Amino acid sequence: MSRLALDLPGLSLKNPVMPASGCFGFGREFSQLFDLSTLGAIMIKATTEAPRYGNATPRVAETPGGMLNAIGLQNPGLEKVIANELEWLKQFDVPIIANVAGSQTEDYVQVAKEISKVDNVHALELNISCPNVKTGGIAFGTIPETAKELTKRVKEVSEVPVYVKLSPNVTNIVEMAKAVEDGGADGITMINTLIGMRIDLKTGRPILSNRTGGLSGPAVKPVAIRMVYEVSQQTNLPIIGMGGISSVEDVIEFFLAGADAVAVGTANFVNPFVCPELIAELDQYLEAHNIDHISELKGRSWK
Amino acid sequence: MIQKELMTVVSQSEIAENIFEMTLKGALVDQIDQPGKFVHLKASEEMMPLLRRPISIARVEHDKQEFTMIYRAEGAGTTALSRKQSGDQVDVLGPLGHGFPVEAAASGETALLIGGGIGVPPLYELSRRLNEKGVKTIHVLGFQNKEAAFYTEQFAELGETYVATVDGSLGEQGFVTDIVNKHGLRGDVFYSCGPTVMLKAVEKLHAAPRGFISLEERMGCGIGACFACVCHPAADETGTAYLKICSDGPVFKAGEVAL
């Protein structure tokens, strides 16, 4: 068996590397560059019940070692995502993790119910951590009881395992993780972006039209590592770790912290070939270090 | 086909105030099949600046596997790029986007090319290609002032060329649209690239029955995945339709995008 293959709830992964939601669209652009079947999985862009245009531009601003984004969950809506995007993705041999978002509980429930019926959707990623929408998103991800309740409601209707994407914009990340575990979550993905801001010196005003945005990229990696380290010791849920991964060393670090698999976000924008490159390099790394299987590294930093 | 390649700097020079002309060599050039496409450059291997920078292609020499770009050194990325010297390598992703349709102008027809500032460069390769197929080109180039102007002679070699500067220090004082009106310039097709406010004014000139505009925008990924550079189509009843400037554009039919 491959050094990289592993099973997580709902997911039989060829390797533990997947593009993070919002950083890969629905895969079409990248399919011109490499075979999407090489990926462990694909976390598709957040899907809401109705189509969303998202926020006005500017929507991105660069920061030292990172970027701020405030896209605002732009997507063509549940119906079109199922009919066009997921249907198109069926040509690839890769499990899809559908990122589900909404403004209120009923939205999440409705999207989860319908999208979890699609053949190639093997798991859901409950987006309770988007910092760029006025209602919903992060509002569900900062109060433990609310997160637990939403997880429970979505679990009731979902036909596939449910992973909950945690926000780092909380005082106690372990409390949040335990809450969604109590709510019946099958896994955790973490972390979403950190809320930040940049101000234009010429105008004296925030650069982003949304004023605040989510910080991602290498700059947030230490925060993500710390949170995976804490959460992995306090819950029994598998963790798909993410936050600033751009090299094979970063991938290893997340496993050592306690992740079961990893997702790559912002790095896809800098190097669109980064995921297949990391998959190849990860195999070479394990070979060079005489590691029989990637899962041996999980949680070594605290075990 | 989009490629990523470490290309080699053949030459670099400052041709106007903070305006640099850089020529790069590599196999990626074989893929550049249309003027108006762009490349996405990693100006530094460091994490600041992290993101690539989109820069238009000003001239292509397929036989030498070289292309030339002209850009303004403004922020951290383009300033780092401007320090590159002959022999240095640059991480290039491209060619990206949809460029200017050369086939929209037939041999014997007249094309009006209107450029503003750092929107002027892609029109140069376009003009070369149009002239190669026997299209007459008229160029209207706008700059802030004499110090910021470039390539006016190169354009003049290809066709009738008018220069406008905001302060009148070179060519005629005024905006590109003033020049078009003053001289009654008309074509069978127009092509334009520059700031959005200029493109909006150019569309209103109706200087040709059909036209194409190239938009400038801050970009993230450059390939259509990040949704940073979206714009509204002119005809959109729902309010949720969108076009991505990097991958659906940067060149659009005049009137296609709500400017």
Coordinates of C-alpha atoms in Angstrom, one line a residue:
Chain A
M1 CA 0.0 0.0 0.0
S2 CA 1.1 3.5 -0.7
R3 CA 2.8 5.5 2.0
L4 CA 0.4 8.3 1.3
A5 CA -3.0 6.6 1.1
L6 CA -5.4 6.8 4.0
D7 CA -9.0 6.6 5.0
L8 CA -11.0 9.3 6.9
P9 CA -14.7 9.3 7.5
G10 CA -16.3 9.2 4.1
L11 CA -13.0 9.7 2.3
S12 CA -10.7 7.2 0.8
L13 CA -7.7 9.3 0.0
K14 CA -4.9 8.4 -2.5
N15 CA -2.8 10.9 -0.6
P16 CA -3.5 13.4 2.2
V17 CA -3.1 16.6 0.1
M18 CA -6.1 18.6 -1.1
P19 CA -6.8 22.1 -2.2
A20 CA -8.7 24.2 0.4
S21 CA -12.1 25.6 -0.3
G22 CA -12.1 29.0 -1.9
C23 CA -8.6 28.6 -3.3
F24 CA -9.4 26.3 -6.2
G25 CA -12.8 27.4 -7.5
F26 CA -14.6 24.2 -8.7
G27 CA -11.4 22.9 -10.3
R28 CA -11.9 24.0 -13.9
E29 CA -9.0 26.4 -14.1
F30 CA -6.6 23.9 -12.6
S31 CA -7.8 21.0 -14.8
Q32 CA -6.0 22.8 -17.7
L33 CA -2.8 22.6 -15.8
F34 CA -2.8 19.0 -14.3
D35 CA -4.9 15.9 -13.8
L36 CA -7.3 16.6 -10.9
S37 CA -7.4 12.8 -10.2
T38 CA -3.9 13.1 -8.7
L39 CA -5.3 15.1 -5.8
G40 CA -6.3 13.5 -2.5
A41 CA -9.6 15.3 -2.6
I42 CA -11.0 18.6 -3.7
M43 CA -12.7 21.0 -1.3
I44 CA -14.9 23.0 -3.6
K45 CA -15.8 26.7 -3.3
A46 CA -18.5 27.4 -0.7
T47 CA -21.9 26.8 -2.0
T48 CA -25.0 28.7 -0.8
E49 CA -28.6 28.0 -1.7
A50 CA -29.0 31.2 -3.8
P51 CA -26.4 32.5 -6.2
R52 CA -24.1 35.2 -4.7
Y53 CA -22.1 37.9 -6.4
G54 CA -20.1 38.6 -3.3
N55 CA -18.5 41.8 -2.2
A56 CA -17.4 44.8 -4.3
T57 CA -13.7 45.0 -5.4
P58 CA -11.0 45.5 -4.1
R59 CA -11.4 42.0 -2.6
V60 CA -7.8 41.1 -2.0
A61 CA -4.9 43.0 -0.5
E62 CA -1.4 41.6 -0.1
T63 CA 0.3 41.5 3.3
P64 CA 3.7 40.4 4.5
G65 CA 3.8 36.7 3.9
G66 CA 0.1 36.6 3.2
M67 CA -3.0 38.1 1.8
L68 CA -6.4 39.4 2.9
N69 CA -9.5 38.4 1.0
A70 CA -13.1 39.5 1.3
I71 CA -14.6 37.7 -1.7
G72 CA -17.9 37.2 0.1
L73 CA -18.9 33.6 -0.8
Q74 CA -19.4 34.3 -4.5
N75 CA -20.9 31.2 -6.1
P76 CA -23.5 30.3 -8.7
G77 CA -25.9 28.8 -6.1
L78 CA -26.8 25.2 -5.1
E79 CA -28.7 24.3 -8.3
K80 CA -26.0 25.3 -10.7
V81 CA -23.2 23.9 -8.5
I82 CA -24.9 20.5 -8.6
A83 CA -25.9 20.6 -12.3
N84 CA -22.8 22.2 -13.8
E85 CA -19.8 22.0 -11.4
L86 CA -20.2 18.7 -9.6
E87 CA -21.5 17.0 -12.7
W88 CA -18.4 18.2 -14.6
L89 CA -16.1 17.0 -11.7
K90 CA -17.5 13.4 -12.1
Q91 CA -15.0 12.8 -14.9
F92 CA -12.2 12.8 -12.3
D93 CA -11.4 10.0 -9.9
V94 CA -11.3 12.2 -6.8
P95 CA -13.6 12.6 -3.8
I96 CA -15.3 16.0 -3.4
I97 CA -15.7 17.7 -0.1
A98 CA -18.5 20.2 -0.5
N99 CA -18.2 23.4 1.5
V100 CA -21.6 24.4 2.7
A101 CA -22.5 28.0 3.7
G102 CA -25.5 30.0 4.5
S103 CA -27.0 33.0 6.3
Q104 CA -29.3 31.0 8.6
T105 CA -29.7 27.5 9.9
E106 CA -32.3 26.6 7.3
D107 CA -29.9 27.6 4.5
Y108 CA -27.2 25.3 5.7
V109 CA -29.7 22.4 6.2
Q110 CA -31.2 22.8 2.7
V111 CA -27.8 23.0 0.9
A112 CA -26.4 20.1 3.0
K113 CA -29.4 17.9 2.3
E114 CA -29.3 18.4 -1.5
I115 CA -25.6 18.5 -2.1
S116 CA -24.9 15.4 0.1
K117 CA -27.0 13.3 -2.3
V118 CA -24.6 13.9 -5.2
D119 CA -22.5 10.8 -6.0
N120 CA -19.1 12.4 -6.0
V121 CA -19.7 14.4 -2.8
H122 CA -18.1 12.1 -0.2
A123 CA -18.1 14.6 2.7
L124 CA -19.4 18.0 3.7
E125 CA -17.4 20.9 5.1
L126 CA -19.6 23.0 7.2
N127 CA -18.5 26.6 6.8
I128 CA -19.1 28.3 10.1
S129 CA -16.1 30.5 9.8
C130 CA -16.3 32.7 6.8
P131 CA -15.4 36.2 8.1
N132 CA -16.6 38.1 5.0
V133 CA -20.4 37.9 5.1
K134 CA -22.8 40.0 7.1
T135 CA -24.9 37.2 8.4
G136 CA -24.2 33.6 8.9
G137 CA -20.6 32.4 8.3
I138 CA -18.5 33.2 11.3
A139 CA -21.6 34.1 13.4
F140 CA -22.1 30.3 13.7
G141 CA -18.5 29.6 14.5
T142 CA -17.7 31.7 17.5
I143 CA -20.3 30.6 20.0
P144 CA -19.9 26.9 21.0
E145 CA -23.6 26.2 21.6
T146 CA -24.6 27.7 18.2
A147 CA -22.0 25.7 16.4
K148 CA -23.1 22.5 18.1
E149 CA -26.7 23.1 17.3
L150 CA -26.0 23.8 13.6
T151 CA -23.8 20.7 13.4
K152 CA -26.6 18.6 14.8
R153 CA -29.1 20.0 12.4
V154 CA -26.9 19.4 9.4
K155 CA -26.0 15.9 10.6
E156 CA -29.7 15.0 10.7
V157 CA -30.0 15.6 6.9
S158 CA -26.6 14.9 5.5
E159 CA -26.1 11.6 3.7
V160 CA -22.3 11.8 4.0
P161 CA -19.9 12.6 6.9
V162 CA -19.8 16.2 8.1
Y163 CA -16.6 18.0 8.8
V164 CA -16.8 21.4 10.5
K165 CA -14.4 24.2 9.5
L166 CA -13.3 26.1 12.5
S167 CA -12.5 29.7 12.8
P168 CA -9.3 30.8 14.6
N169 CA -11.1 34.0 15.6
V170 CA -12.1 32.6 19.0
T171 CA -10.7 32.7 22.5
N172 CA -10.8 29.0 23.0
I173 CA -10.5 26.8 19.9
V174 CA -10.6 23.6 21.9
E175 CA -14.0 24.5 23.3
M176 CA -15.3 25.0 19.7
A177 CA -13.9 21.7 18.6
K178 CA -15.5 19.9 21.5
A179 CA -18.8 21.6 20.8
V180 CA -19.0 20.4 17.2
E181 CA -17.9 17.0 18.3
D182 CA -20.8 16.9 20.7
G183 CA -23.0 18.0 17.9
G184 CA -22.0 14.9 16.0
A185 CA -19.3 16.1 13.6
D186 CA -17.3 13.4 11.9
G187 CA -14.2 15.5 11.5
I188 CA -12.7 19.0 11.8
T189 CA -11.0 21.2 9.2
M190 CA -9.0 24.0 10.5
I191 CA -8.2 26.8 10.3
N192 CA -10.2 29.3 8.3
T193 CA -8.7 32.8 7.9
L194 CA -7.9 35.3 10.7
I195 CA -9.8 38.6 10.5
G196 CA -7.5 41.5 9.5
M197 CA -7.3 44.9 7.8
R198 CA -5.0 47.0 5.7
I199 CA -5.4 50.8 5.3
D200 CA -4.4 52.7 2.2
L201 CA -2.0 55.5 3.2
K202 CA -3.2 57.8 0.3
T203 CA -6.9 57.7 1.1
G204 CA -6.6 56.9 4.8
R205 CA -9.3 54.3 4.3
P206 CA -9.3 50.5 4.4
I207 CA -8.1 49.0 1.1
L208 CA -10.8 46.3 1.0
S209 CA -14.2 47.4 0.1
N210 CA -15.5 45.1 2.8
R211 CA -13.1 47.0 5.1
T212 CA -12.0 43.7 6.9
G213 CA -10.9 40.5 5.2
G214 CA -9.5 37.1 6.1
L215 CA -5.8 36.7 6.4
S216 CA -4.2 33.6 4.9
G217 CA -0.9 32.5 3.6
P218 CA 2.4 31.6 5.3
A219 CA 1.9 34.3 7.9
V220 CA -0.9 32.4 9.6
K221 CA 0.8 29.0 9.7
P222 CA 2.1 29.3 13.3
V223 CA -1.4 30.0 14.5
A224 CA -2.8 27.0 12.6
I225 CA -0.1 24.7 13.9
R226 CA -0.7 25.8 17.5
M227 CA -4.5 25.2 17.2
V228 CA -4.1 21.8 15.5
Y229 CA -1.7 20.9 18.3
E230 CA -4.2 21.8 21.0
V231 CA -7.4 20.4 19.3
S232 CA -5.9 17.1 18.3
Q233 CA -5.0 16.3 21.9
Q234 CA -8.5 17.2 23.2
T235 CA -10.9 15.5 20.6
N236 CA -11.1 12.2 18.9
L237 CA -12.1 13.7 15.6
P238 CA -9.8 13.5 12.6
I239 CA -8.4 16.9 11.5
I240 CA -7.7 18.2 8.1
G241 CA -5.2 20.9 8.8
M242 CA -4.6 24.0 6.8
G243 CA -3.2 27.5 7.1
G244 CA -0.2 28.7 5.1
I245 CA 1.0 25.4 3.7
S246 CA 3.3 26.0 0.7
S247 CA 6.1 23.4 1.1
V248 CA 6.6 19.8 2.0
E249 CA 8.1 20.8 5.3
D250 CA 4.9 22.7 6.1
V251 CA 2.9 19.5 5.4
I252 CA 5.1 17.5 7.7
E253 CA 4.8 20.1 10.4
F254 CA 1.0 19.9 10.3
F255 CA 1.1 16.1 10.7
L256 CA 3.5 16.4 13.7
A257 CA 1.1 18.9 15.2
G258 CA -1.7 16.4 15.0
A259 CA -3.4 16.6 11.5
D260 CA -4.6 13.5 9.7
A261 CA -4.5 15.2 6.3
V262 CA -3.8 18.7 5.0
A263 CA -5.3 21.3 2.7
V264 CA -3.5 23.9 0.6
G265 CA -5.0 27.3 0.2
T266 CA -3.3 30.5 -0.8
A267 CA -0.3 28.7 -2.2
N268 CA -2.5 27.7 -5.2
F269 CA -2.7 31.3 -6.2
V270 CA 1.1 31.7 -6.1
N271 CA 1.9 28.4 -7.8
P272 CA -1.1 26.7 -9.4
F273 CA 1.0 23.5 -9.6
V274 CA 1.7 23.4 -5.9
C275 CA -0.7 20.5 -4.9
P276 CA 0.7 17.9 -7.4
E277 CA 4.2 19.1 -6.6
L278 CA 3.7 18.7 -2.8
I279 CA 2.2 15.2 -3.3
A280 CA 5.3 14.1 -5.3
E281 CA 7.6 15.7 -2.8
L282 CA 5.8 14.2 0.2
D283 CA 6.4 10.7 -1.1
Q284 CA 10.1 11.5 -1.7
Y285 CA 10.4 12.9 1.8
L286 CA 8.9 9.8 3.5
E287 CA 11.2 7.6 1.4
A288 CA 14.3 9.7 2.3
H289 CA 13.4 9.6 6.0
N290 CA 12.4 5.9 6.1
I291 CA 8.9 6.6 7.1
D292 CA 6.6 3.7 6.1
H293 CA 3.4 5.7 6.2
I294 CA 2.5 9.3 6.6
S295 CA 0.1 8.6 9.5
E296 CA 3.1 7.6 11.7
L297 CA 3.9 11.3 12.0
K298 CA 0.5 12.3 13.4
G299 CA 0.7 14.0 16.7
R300 CA 4.4 13.2 17.3
S301 CA 4.9 16.7 18.7
W302 CA 2.8 15.8 21.8
K303 CA 2.9 12.0 21.9
Chain B
M1 CA -1.4 26.1 -22.9
I2 CA -0.5 27.8 -19.6
Q3 CA 3.0 27.1 -18.5
K4 CA 5.2 28.0 -15.5
E5 CA 8.8 28.6 -16.4
L6 CA 12.0 30.1 -15.0
M7 CA 12.7 32.5 -17.8
T8 CA 16.0 34.3 -18.4
V9 CA 16.2 38.1 -18.5
V10 CA 17.8 39.1 -21.8
S11 CA 17.7 42.8 -21.1
Q12 CA 16.2 45.4 -18.9
S13 CA 16.2 49.2 -19.1
E14 CA 14.3 52.2 -17.8
I15 CA 12.7 53.8 -20.9
A16 CA 10.7 56.5 -19.1
E17 CA 10.3 57.7 -15.5
N18 CA 9.8 54.5 -13.5
I19 CA 8.8 52.7 -16.7
F20 CA 10.9 49.6 -17.4
E21 CA 11.2 47.5 -20.5
M22 CA 12.3 43.9 -19.9
T23 CA 12.9 41.2 -22.4
L24 CA 12.6 37.5 -21.3
K25 CA 13.6 34.3 -23.0
G26 CA 12.2 30.9 -22.7
A27 CA 10.0 28.1 -24.2
L28 CA 6.9 29.6 -22.8
V29 CA 7.0 32.2 -25.7
D30 CA 5.9 29.5 -28.1
Q31 CA 2.5 29.6 -26.4
I32 CA 1.8 33.3 -26.9
D33 CA -0.6 33.2 -29.8
Q34 CA -2.4 36.4 -29.4
P35 CA -1.6 40.0 -28.5
G36 CA -3.2 41.3 -25.3
K37 CA -2.6 38.3 -23.2
F38 CA -0.5 38.7 -20.1
V39 CA 2.0 36.9 -17.9
H40 CA 1.9 36.5 -14.1
L41 CA 5.3 37.0 -12.5
K42 CA 6.8 36.1 -9.1
A43 CA 9.1 39.1 -8.6
S44 CA 10.9 37.6 -5.7
E45 CA 11.5 34.1 -4.2
E46 CA 10.9 35.6 -0.8
M47 CA 7.5 35.7 0.9
M48 CA 7.1 39.4 0.5
P49 CA 5.7 40.1 -2.0
L50 CA 3.9 36.8 -1.9
L51 CA 1.6 37.1 -4.9
R52 CA 2.5 37.3 -8.6
R53 CA 2.1 40.4 -10.6
P54 CA 0.1 40.5 -13.8
I55 CA 2.0 42.3 -16.7
S56 CA 0.9 42.7 -20.3
I57 CA 3.0 41.5 -23.2
A58 CA 4.3 44.3 -25.4
R59 CA 6.2 42.4 -28.1
V60 CA 6.8 38.8 -29.1
E61 CA 9.7 37.4 -31.1
H62 CA 8.8 33.8 -31.6
D63 CA 11.9 33.0 -33.6
K64 CA 14.1 34.1 -30.7
Q65 CA 11.8 32.7 -28.1
E66 CA 11.7 36.2 -26.5
F67 CA 9.0 38.5 -25.3
T68 CA 9.2 42.1 -24.1
M69 CA 7.0 43.7 -21.4
I70 CA 6.8 47.3 -20.3
Y71 CA 5.7 48.0 -16.8
R72 CA 5.7 50.7 -14.2
A73 CA 7.8 50.1 -11.1
E74 CA 5.3 51.2 -8.4
G75 CA 4.9 48.8 -5.5
A76 CA 7.1 46.2 -3.9
G77 CA 6.7 43.6 -6.6
T78 CA 7.4 45.7 -9.7
T79 CA 10.2 47.5 -7.9
A80 CA 11.9 44.1 -7.1
L81 CA 11.3 43.2 -10.7
S82 CA 13.0 46.4 -11.9
R83 CA 16.2 45.4 -10.1
K84 CA 16.6 42.2 -12.2
Q85 CA 19.5 42.2 -14.6
S86 CA 20.5 40.3 -17.7
G87 CA 21.1 36.7 -16.9
D88 CA 18.8 36.7 -13.9
Q89 CA 15.8 34.4 -13.8
V90 CA 12.2 35.2 -13.3
D91 CA 9.3 32.8 -12.5
V92 CA 6.7 33.3 -15.2
L93 CA 3.2 31.9 -15.4
G94 CA 1.5 32.3 -18.7
P95 CA 0.4 33.2 -21.2
L96 CA -2.9 34.1 -19.5
G97 CA -6.3 35.5 -20.4
H98 CA -8.0 36.2 -23.7
G99 CA -6.3 38.9 -25.8
F100 CA -7.2 41.2 -28.7
P101 CA -8.8 39.5 -31.6
V102 CA -6.6 40.4 -34.6
E103 CA -9.2 38.7 -36.9
A104 CA -11.8 41.3 -36.0
A105 CA -10.1 43.7 -38.5
A106 CA -9.8 42.6 -42.1
S107 CA -7.0 43.5 -44.5
G108 CA -7.5 46.9 -45.9
E109 CA -9.6 48.1 -42.9
T110 CA -8.5 50.7 -40.4
A111 CA -8.0 50.0 -36.7
L112 CA -8.0 52.8 -34.1
L113 CA -5.7 51.9 -31.2
I114 CA -6.2 54.0 -28.1
G115 CA -4.0 53.5 -25.1
G116 CA -3.5 55.3 -21.8
G117 CA -0.3 55.2 -19.6
I118 CA 0.7 51.7 -18.7
G119 CA -2.2 50.4 -20.9
V120 CA -0.2 51.4 -24.0
P121 CA 2.2 48.4 -24.1
P122 CA -0.1 45.6 -25.3
L123 CA -1.3 47.8 -28.2
Y124 CA 2.2 47.6 -29.6
E125 CA 2.2 43.9 -30.3
L126 CA -1.4 44.3 -31.5
S127 CA -0.3 47.0 -34.0
R128 CA 2.5 44.9 -35.3
R129 CA 0.2 42.0 -35.9
L130 CA -2.5 44.1 -37.5
N131 CA 0.0 45.8 -39.8
E132 CA 1.4 42.4 -40.8
K133 CA -2.0 41.4 -42.1
G134 CA -2.5 44.7 -44.0
V135 CA -4.7 46.5 -41.5
K136 CA -4.0 50.3 -41.3
T137 CA -3.5 51.4 -37.7
I138 CA -4.0 54.8 -36.2
H139 CA -2.6 55.2 -32.7
V140 CA -3.7 57.6 -30.0
L141 CA -1.4 57.4 -26.9
G142 CA -2.1 59.3 -23.7
F143 CA 0.4 59.9 -20.9
Q144 CA 0.6 62.1 -17.8
N145 CA 3.6 64.1 -19.2
K146 CA 6.7 64.0 -21.4
E147 CA 8.7 62.1 -18.7
A148 CA 6.2 59.3 -18.5
A149 CA 5.8 58.8 -22.3
F150 CA 7.4 55.9 -24.1
Y151 CA 7.3 54.0 -27.5
T152 CA 5.9 57.0 -29.4
E153 CA 8.5 56.6 -32.1
Q154 CA 8.0 52.8 -32.3
F155 CA 4.3 53.3 -32.8
A156 CA 4.9 56.1 -35.4
E157 CA 6.8 53.6 -37.5
L158 CA 3.7 51.4 -37.7
G159 CA 1.2 54.1 -38.5
E160 CA -0.3 57.5 -37.9
T161 CA 0.4 58.3 -34.2
Y162 CA -1.1 61.0 -31.9
V163 CA 0.2 61.7 -28.5
A164 CA -1.7 63.4 -25.7
T165 CA -0.3 64.5 -22.4
V166 CA -2.3 65.9 -19.5
D167 CA 0.0 68.8 -19.1
G168 CA 0.8 69.3 -22.8
S169 CA 4.5 68.7 -22.3
L170 CA 4.5 66.2 -25.2
G171 CA 2.2 66.1 -28.2
E172 CA -1.1 67.8 -27.6
Q173 CA -2.6 68.8 -24.3
G174 CA -5.6 66.8 -23.2
F175 CA -7.0 63.3 -23.0
V176 CA -6.9 60.7 -25.7
T177 CA -10.7 61.2 -26.2
D178 CA -10.0 64.9 -26.9
I179 CA -7.5 63.9 -29.6
V180 CA -10.0 61.5 -31.3
N181 CA -12.7 64.2 -31.3
K182 CA -10.4 67.0 -32.4
H183 CA -9.0 65.1 -35.4
G184 CA -12.3 63.3 -36.2
L185 CA -10.4 59.9 -36.0
R186 CA -12.6 57.0 -37.1
G187 CA -11.9 53.3 -37.8
D188 CA -13.6 50.1 -38.7
V189 CA -12.7 48.7 -35.4
F190 CA -11.1 50.2 -32.2
Y191 CA -8.9 48.5 -29.6
S192 CA -8.2 50.2 -26.3
C193 CA -6.3 49.6 -23.1
G194 CA -5.9 51.9 -20.1
P195 CA -7.5 53.0 -16.9
T196 CA -11.3 52.2 -16.5
V197 CA -12.3 55.8 -16.5
M198 CA -10.5 56.2 -19.9
L199 CA -12.1 53.1 -21.3
K200 CA -15.5 54.4 -20.3
A201 CA -14.9 57.6 -22.2
V202 CA -13.5 55.7 -25.2
E203 CA -16.6 53.5 -25.4
K204 CA -18.8 56.6 -25.6
L205 CA -16.8 58.0 -28.6
H206 CA -18.4 55.5 -30.9
A207 CA -15.3 56.0 -33.1
A208 CA -15.8 52.6 -34.8
P209 CA -18.7 50.3 -35.3
R210 CA -17.1 47.5 -33.2
G211 CA -14.5 47.7 -30.5
F212 CA -12.5 45.8 -27.8
I213 CA -11.3 47.0 -24.5
S214 CA -8.7 45.6 -22.1
L215 CA -9.3 46.1 -18.4
E216 CA -6.7 46.6 -15.7
E217 CA -7.4 45.2 -12.3
R218 CA -5.6 44.0 -9.1
M219 CA -5.4 40.2 -9.4
G220 CA -4.8 37.3 -7.1
C221 CA -4.2 34.0 -9.0
G222 CA -4.5 35.3 -12.6
I223 CA -6.2 32.1 -13.8
G224 CA -9.8 32.6 -12.6
A225 CA -9.7 30.6 -9.4
C226 CA -9.6 33.3 -6.6
F227 CA -12.5 35.6 -7.7
A228 CA -10.5 38.7 -6.8
C229 CA -10.9 40.5 -10.2
V230 CA -14.6 40.0 -11.0
C231 CA -16.7 42.6 -12.8
H232 CA -20.4 42.9 -13.7
P233 CA -21.5 42.2 -17.3
A234 CA -23.5 45.1 -18.8
A235 CA -26.5 42.9 -19.3
D236 CA -27.3 41.2 -16.0
E237 CA -30.9 41.0 -14.8
T238 CA -30.2 39.0 -11.7
G239 CA -27.3 41.0 -10.3
T240 CA -25.3 37.8 -9.6
A241 CA -23.7 37.3 -13.0
Y242 CA -20.0 38.0 -13.2
L243 CA -17.0 38.0 -15.5
K244 CA -13.5 37.4 -14.4
I245 CA -11.1 39.9 -15.8
C246 CA -8.1 37.6 -15.7
S247 CA -9.6 34.5 -17.4
D248 CA -12.7 35.8 -19.3
G249 CA -10.7 38.9 -20.2
P250 CA -8.7 41.0 -19.9
V251 CA -10.0 41.9 -23.3
F252 CA -13.8 42.2 -23.7
K253 CA -16.0 43.4 -26.5
A254 CA -16.9 47.1 -26.0
G255 CA -20.2 47.3 -24.1
E256 CA -19.9 43.8 -22.7
V257 CA -18.8 44.9 -19.2
A258 CA -20.4 47.4 -16.9
L259 CA -17.6 49.9 -16.5

